[in-house]
């Protein structure tokens, strides 16, 4: 064992002397060791205390640090955006016109006030002039000097007063003489001057007689007074949230525990604060306590909008505090209401506004839109906005299906090639048939695109130019499925509908097929994961839990602080929009009421009639009906297949059904029969049979009678449950 160095040996005699010293200091060794660290940047390499100035020094200036820094914009956002600049100019002009018109209509009232206040103002002016001429302001001081019997000071003040009164009297006499001469001269002045001068005198006297608490002009615009958002206010609000990490950090470091990465500045009609939360605290922890944060800031809940910035780090919080409650702010009109012509769906569609009042748009081509929320928070209204925009494009084809049956999409019926609304099985079946047709349409479009030369279609996808070429049939095809959970959870059609929707949503993106899917029950059964996972744009209004939140907005959205659970009861039409921009956005959708929607679709129908693209349901053409009658198909099969025949070929079955009911089954093919049986879980397989023409046996596609019998039993059981 090596002996320790001499420097490391313990001096027991010195320690004994220190212990006997009454002034010796007792040191907590554990605390001292914990407070000591080695700073690699320290020039001497010696231990440096954590709380020492050396440890708290910011890192040295480096070029790498400057390169990674974020450059602040030279011009504000509203000057860099043409739309925002135009919006700001429209507001400024509108504000000026409103204020001018407001006061012009009240000119008689203002004139009456001036006339009534003029006598009092004249007395006030005469009294003030008299006090000025005779220097009554100094009278109290002169009297006080006489009481103190300070003769020298009194004489000095009296002489000063005499000088003032002398020259002030001269000025007053000269002014009065000029006024009398001017008044006499008014007899020869023009008529307009004879009226203007008395009006000016009345105005001056009226303004002089104005009470301090009763201004002449009424208030044209009442501006709410909102306290400035400061770092102290934010820190105090965060401290009351009950988050252990924040409370402990503030207790140890005070206000320094909350770092502000940029100065708190005005951002639109509110304040913006970029905050780094203490280590271990995420933005989601604050977002889920939005109501308590608003209470800490003493602001209405609709004014406080915390957002996470996971692309920076999980603890970065963007806090925007508006001057006015978002729910109380008058909603902006939909921009497409102002135009009188059509709309190109290849352009961005105005979808809503953010808390700052800026217009937020979404791209419709090459994506699919998924909308979700609990009932009553604007899901159908949000679905209607992109569909109305698509309706204004006369070259876009619309299919609309409302599985709730309340008529939320009824205004679109007059321009839809396919339309159905209801909660019954017939509507669900029409939705299933539409998805089958969409699958075939995707296959047809893929073949068309494959046959186009690369100079026309270099990226193998539908472009806005190709969508306008009617002969190719590659126009935008927009399909709305509102309350789609009624279709996907349907006992007979749900499974196939989910499979078809998943295929369409995966393949249709590049083929000009756009799905707009809305649901109020986002679970695995009501919304297949293949559908939700492949929606490029998602909009989630208020939901009640993490699972529903992530089903709409994507896996880990809740963990990253994108939480639609934070929206309150009055936040109708407000939700998180993901996929329209790099970051998640809080958006309040534009609201188009029923009468306005009818006017828009009337315009859209006229546009389609002009270019000859009005087809299908809109002009009374019925959608293709299924080749087999769903209500009696199973019973009819059991009728034509006796109990002694366990299996039957599909071709034989179609022939027997045609003989049984030529009107319903006359054109039935084997593939159509297979598709009609699929919703019941019945599939065709290899069946041995004898060809009646040749008498030879062979294996062909067919069905088993027992499968039909089981399906009938299940159907009757469900009907019995519904009836009960």
XYZ file of C-alpha atoms in Angstrom, residues 269-693:
425
model
C -54.029 42.112 -30.582
C -52.125 40.669 -27.635
C -48.803 39.887 -25.991
C -46.341 37.115 -26.811
C -43.882 35.542 -24.375
C -41.311 32.878 -25.338
C -40.468 30.935 -22.200
C -37.996 28.236 -21.209
C -39.515 26.314 -18.307
C -37.346 24.891 -15.500
C -35.610 21.567 -16.206
C -37.996 18.626 -16.044
C -41.131 20.704 -16.713
C -42.756 20.347 -20.132
C -45.007 22.748 -21.984
C -47.765 20.139 -21.763
C -47.730 20.406 -17.964
C -48.654 24.077 -18.289
C -51.095 23.630 -21.162
C -53.274 21.167 -19.261
C -53.597 23.793 -16.500
C -54.695 26.548 -18.863
C -57.616 27.544 -16.647
C -55.343 28.026 -13.629
C -52.849 29.915 -15.783
C -55.609 32.294 -16.879
C -56.606 32.767 -13.248
C -52.995 33.551 -12.352
C -52.832 36.123 -15.137
C -56.279 37.467 -14.119
C -57.422 37.222 -17.728
C -60.455 35.517 -19.299
C -59.841 31.932 -20.329
C -60.406 32.767 -23.992
C -57.499 35.245 -23.886
C -54.827 32.791 -22.706
C -53.365 30.435 -25.327
C -50.253 28.480 -24.312
C -48.570 26.406 -27.020
C -45.660 23.998 -26.979
C -42.711 24.141 -29.362
C -41.407 20.560 -29.353
C -39.164 21.274 -32.339
C -37.071 23.469 -29.992
C -37.353 21.281 -26.875
C -40.231 19.949 -24.713
C -39.801 22.720 -22.146
C -40.213 25.633 -24.572
C -43.555 27.392 -24.050
C -45.054 30.022 -26.324
C -47.602 32.026 -24.334
C -49.930 34.369 -26.184
C -52.298 36.504 -24.119
C -54.929 38.363 -26.121
C -56.545 41.663 -25.272
C -60.002 40.211 -25.828
C -61.657 36.856 -25.288
C -61.454 34.884 -28.528
C -65.050 33.714 -28.129
C -66.214 37.321 -27.667
C -64.279 38.634 -30.660
C -66.554 39.067 -33.689
C -65.635 36.328 -36.181
C -64.162 37.397 -39.471
C -66.211 36.675 -42.587
C -65.016 33.871 -44.832
C -62.757 35.539 -47.459
C -64.361 33.601 -50.332
C -67.686 35.301 -49.584
C -66.354 38.545 -51.049
C -65.606 37.146 -54.494
C -68.301 36.762 -57.099
C -66.545 34.272 -59.355
C -65.172 30.781 -58.905
C -62.257 29.371 -56.999
C -59.295 27.224 -57.992
C -58.974 24.325 -55.554
C -55.279 24.190 -56.376
C -54.894 27.326 -54.248
C -54.884 27.430 -50.455
C -58.354 27.353 -48.892
C -59.043 29.901 -46.101
C -59.991 27.661 -43.182
C -60.054 29.887 -40.107
C -58.170 32.401 -37.982
C -55.614 31.971 -35.229
C -55.921 33.711 -31.828
C -54.067 36.706 -33.284
C -56.749 37.119 -35.970
C -54.543 35.999 -38.865
C -56.141 33.929 -41.629
C -55.017 30.281 -41.619
C -55.323 28.351 -44.888
C -55.055 24.670 -45.749
C -53.966 22.897 -48.918
C -56.557 20.468 -50.285
C -54.673 18.615 -53.086
C -52.252 15.830 -52.169
C -53.632 15.457 -48.654
C -56.687 14.230 -46.770
C -58.457 16.061 -43.977
C -59.485 14.393 -40.711
C -61.762 16.322 -38.328
C -62.761 15.123 -34.875
C -64.377 16.336 -31.657
C -67.093 15.557 -29.176
C -70.620 16.518 -30.341
C -71.617 20.154 -30.511
C -68.275 21.891 -31.043
C -68.359 22.762 -34.755
C -67.258 19.586 -36.481
C -69.836 19.777 -39.276
C -69.222 23.512 -39.727
C -65.502 22.795 -40.067
C -66.276 20.107 -42.654
C -68.463 22.509 -44.588
C -65.746 25.151 -45.132
C -63.407 23.127 -47.429
C -66.403 21.536 -49.160
C -67.862 24.961 -50.004
C -64.477 26.000 -51.383
C -64.436 22.849 -53.515
C -67.975 23.637 -54.678
C -66.779 27.019 -55.997
C -64.303 25.215 -58.261
C -66.535 24.248 -61.206
C -64.078 21.540 -62.286
C -64.083 19.742 -58.922
C -66.509 16.856 -58.342
C -68.192 16.535 -54.943
C -69.519 13.466 -53.136
C -71.172 14.217 -49.802
C -72.416 11.710 -47.230
C -73.960 12.789 -43.937
C -74.316 9.682 -41.772
C -75.800 11.714 -38.928
C -78.833 12.664 -40.995
C -79.316 16.162 -39.553
C -78.820 17.962 -42.866
C -75.540 19.701 -42.045
C -74.339 19.195 -45.625
C -77.706 19.773 -47.309
C -76.636 23.052 -49.004
C -74.062 21.019 -50.964
C -76.665 18.625 -52.343
C -77.402 20.852 -55.352
C -73.790 20.591 -56.576
C -72.905 17.012 -55.511
C -72.560 14.189 -57.995
C -73.371 11.773 -55.142
C -75.281 12.677 -51.998
C -76.888 10.788 -49.130
C -78.030 11.796 -45.655
C -79.472 9.635 -42.894
C -78.796 7.214 -40.077
C -80.399 4.214 -41.781
C -78.842 1.183 -43.433
C -79.584 2.509 -46.918
C -77.370 5.566 -46.354
C -74.613 3.373 -44.935
C -74.883 1.117 -47.979
C -74.648 4.089 -50.331
C -71.492 5.148 -48.514
C -70.043 1.664 -48.967
C -70.908 1.652 -52.660
C -69.286 5.072 -53.041
C -66.071 3.768 -51.491
C -66.128 0.815 -53.892
C -66.483 3.219 -56.786
C -63.681 5.374 -55.367
C -61.415 2.339 -55.282
C -62.169 1.651 -58.953
C -61.742 5.336 -59.791
C -58.299 5.336 -58.190
C -57.323 2.352 -60.341
C -58.598 4.092 -63.486
C -56.759 7.322 -62.682
C -53.544 5.466 -61.946
C -53.750 3.866 -65.398
C -54.380 7.253 -67.042
C -51.428 8.876 -65.277
C -49.187 5.941 -66.157
C -50.014 6.423 -69.821
C -49.215 10.148 -69.876
C -45.805 11.287 -71.166
C -43.304 12.533 -68.601
C -43.349 15.985 -70.155
C -47.028 16.267 -69.230
C -46.949 14.483 -65.881
C -43.341 14.444 -64.632
C -44.157 13.622 -60.988
C -46.779 10.931 -61.691
C -49.507 12.827 -59.917
C -52.460 15.041 -60.782
C -51.511 18.691 -61.190
C -53.844 21.708 -61.282
C -53.284 21.871 -65.050
C -54.243 18.204 -65.553
C -57.284 18.659 -63.318
C -58.632 21.230 -65.805
C -58.383 18.897 -68.807
C -61.875 17.396 -68.907
C -61.012 14.645 -71.391
C -58.561 13.001 -68.990
C -61.080 12.763 -66.152
C -58.443 13.725 -63.573
C -60.442 16.538 -62.003
C -60.327 17.000 -58.234
C -62.709 14.514 -56.593
C -63.570 15.662 -53.056
C -65.507 13.238 -50.838
C -66.986 14.309 -47.489
C -67.877 11.627 -44.932
C -69.510 13.338 -41.963
C -70.069 11.291 -38.770
C -68.163 8.488 -40.479
C -68.165 6.412 -37.286
C -71.733 5.407 -38.194
C -70.387 3.759 -41.348
C -67.177 2.251 -39.982
C -68.955 0.734 -36.977
C -71.867 -0.627 -39.024
C -72.395 -4.317 -38.342
C -72.721 -5.296 -42.019
C -70.736 -2.694 -43.964
C -68.219 -1.349 -41.451
C -65.348 -3.758 -42.006
C -65.339 -3.481 -45.802
C -65.870 0.290 -45.667
C -62.838 0.668 -43.401
C -60.675 -1.441 -45.687
C -61.756 0.513 -48.762
C -61.284 3.891 -47.070
C -57.781 2.890 -46.019
C -56.884 1.961 -49.586
C -58.381 5.148 -51.012
C -56.732 7.426 -48.462
C -53.349 5.842 -49.198
C -53.592 5.818 -52.991
C -55.865 8.741 -53.807
C -53.553 11.479 -52.554
C -51.580 11.686 -55.806
C -54.585 10.852 -57.974
C -56.683 13.921 -57.228
C -58.986 12.082 -54.789
C -59.417 14.000 -51.524
C -61.211 12.631 -48.462
C -62.690 14.908 -45.800
C -63.525 12.638 -42.872
C -65.293 13.846 -39.709
C -66.011 11.779 -36.622
C -67.141 12.299 -33.042
C -65.940 8.929 -31.748
C -62.296 8.416 -32.687
C -61.594 4.902 -31.468
C -60.113 1.894 -33.268
C -63.517 0.504 -34.245
C -65.129 3.772 -35.315
C -62.013 5.142 -37.035
C -59.640 2.519 -38.442
C -56.023 3.284 -37.649
C -55.154 2.945 -41.337
C -57.435 5.911 -42.049
C -56.335 8.134 -39.170
C -52.634 7.379 -39.660
C -52.666 8.413 -43.338
C -54.543 11.707 -43.038
C -52.039 14.439 -43.857
C -54.068 17.284 -42.325
C -55.874 16.922 -39.000
C -58.162 19.273 -37.113
C -59.191 18.398 -33.578
C -61.742 20.440 -31.701
C -62.557 19.721 -28.067
C -62.070 16.107 -26.947
C -62.133 14.660 -23.468
C -59.094 12.397 -23.273
C -55.575 11.637 -24.413
C -56.551 8.637 -26.566
C -59.059 10.628 -28.615
C -56.575 13.492 -28.871
C -53.838 11.266 -30.312
C -56.255 9.365 -32.580
C -56.989 12.649 -34.383
C -53.757 14.623 -34.061
C -51.301 11.741 -34.224
C -49.308 9.577 -31.854
C -47.478 11.503 -29.100
C -49.357 14.736 -29.847
C -50.626 14.858 -26.269
C -47.147 14.149 -24.927
C -45.724 16.988 -27.029
C -48.197 19.477 -25.566
C -50.661 19.519 -28.488
C -53.747 18.959 -26.399
C -57.256 19.584 -27.624
C -58.420 18.617 -24.130
C -57.565 22.137 -22.968
C -60.395 23.773 -24.904
C -63.253 24.975 -22.731
C -66.990 24.687 -23.197
C -67.265 28.052 -24.916
C -64.410 27.352 -27.352
C -66.758 26.210 -30.098
C -65.150 26.097 -33.502
C -61.677 26.320 -31.917
C -59.251 23.446 -32.342
C -55.713 22.325 -33.060
C -54.747 22.183 -36.751
C -51.843 19.862 -37.570
C -50.295 19.375 -40.995
C -51.177 22.712 -42.574
C -47.891 24.244 -41.367
C -44.672 23.087 -39.780
C -46.059 23.624 -36.289
C -49.434 22.838 -34.760
C -51.784 25.829 -34.864
C -54.754 26.862 -32.762
C -57.474 27.813 -35.243
C -61.006 29.114 -35.034
C -62.797 27.958 -38.156
C -64.805 30.304 -40.318
C -68.520 29.886 -39.715
C -70.881 29.896 -42.682
C -74.524 29.813 -41.643
C -77.239 27.984 -43.561
C -78.647 30.865 -45.661
C -75.136 31.997 -46.603
C -74.147 28.449 -47.558
C -77.225 28.254 -49.806
C -76.166 31.442 -51.598
C -72.652 30.064 -52.099
C -73.896 26.791 -53.549
C -76.336 28.659 -55.790
C -73.339 30.526 -57.203
C -71.395 27.263 -57.449
C -74.228 25.595 -59.350
C -74.379 28.485 -61.819
C -70.629 28.174 -62.409
C -70.951 24.446 -63.090
C -73.854 24.923 -65.442
C -71.809 27.479 -67.371
C -68.903 25.057 -67.964
C -71.039 21.918 -68.227
C -69.705 20.007 -65.188
C -72.970 19.563 -63.272
C -73.590 15.812 -63.112
C -75.008 12.960 -61.057
C -77.288 13.598 -58.115
C -77.253 17.369 -58.734
C -79.167 16.942 -62.013
C -81.353 14.083 -60.829
C -79.240 11.157 -62.014
C -79.495 8.328 -59.512
C -76.311 6.686 -58.325
C -75.707 3.122 -59.561
C -77.713 0.733 -57.434
C -76.237 -2.504 -56.099
C -76.676 -5.464 -58.404
C -78.267 -7.452 -55.577
C -81.080 -6.510 -53.237
C -79.534 -6.232 -49.819
C -82.815 -6.614 -47.922
C -83.821 -9.975 -49.484
C -80.583 -11.366 -50.961
C -79.874 -13.911 -48.216
C -83.480 -15.129 -48.136
C -83.556 -15.418 -51.919
C -80.361 -17.516 -51.890
C -81.869 -19.910 -49.373
C -84.939 -20.113 -51.608
C -82.998 -21.193 -54.697
C -80.524 -23.434 -52.836
C -82.328 -26.378 -51.218
C -81.222 -27.748 -47.854
C -79.966 -30.916 -49.576
C -77.400 -28.859 -51.548
C -74.523 -27.961 -49.204
C -72.487 -26.012 -51.768
C -73.232 -24.236 -55.021
C -71.193 -22.533 -57.716
C -71.455 -18.730 -57.923
C -72.389 -18.914 -61.624
C -75.174 -21.387 -60.855
C -76.397 -19.182 -58.038
C -76.608 -16.071 -60.231
C -78.593 -17.995 -62.844
C -81.084 -19.272 -60.263
C -81.483 -15.792 -58.732
C -82.117 -14.326 -62.192
C -84.826 -16.918 -62.780
C -86.332 -16.134 -59.354
C -86.426 -12.340 -59.809
C -85.295 -11.158 -63.269
C -85.910 -7.478 -62.428
C -83.591 -7.502 -59.415
C -80.995 -10.102 -60.454
C -81.163 -10.177 -64.240
C -77.744 -8.479 -64.697
C -76.084 -9.968 -61.617
C -72.511 -11.184 -62.196
C -70.314 -13.415 -60.083
C -68.130 -10.496 -58.956
C -71.174 -8.451 -58.014
C -72.568 -11.351 -56.005
C -69.238 -11.707 -54.181
C -69.236 -7.999 -53.319
C -72.857 -8.170 -52.117
C -72.072 -11.068 -49.757
C -68.887 -9.539 -48.351
C -70.610 -7.231 -45.794
C -72.078 -10.357 -44.160
C -68.662 -11.934 -43.783
C -69.353 -14.488 -46.517
C -66.542 -15.166 -48.966
C -66.468 -17.443 -51.979
C -64.178 -20.451 -52.080
C -63.443 -23.499 -54.207
C -66.565 -25.672 -54.524
C -66.816 -29.026 -56.285
C -69.762 -29.364 -58.614
C -71.033 -30.801 -61.893
C -71.498 -28.703 -64.987
C -75.144 -29.274 -66.101
C -74.172 -28.657 -69.733
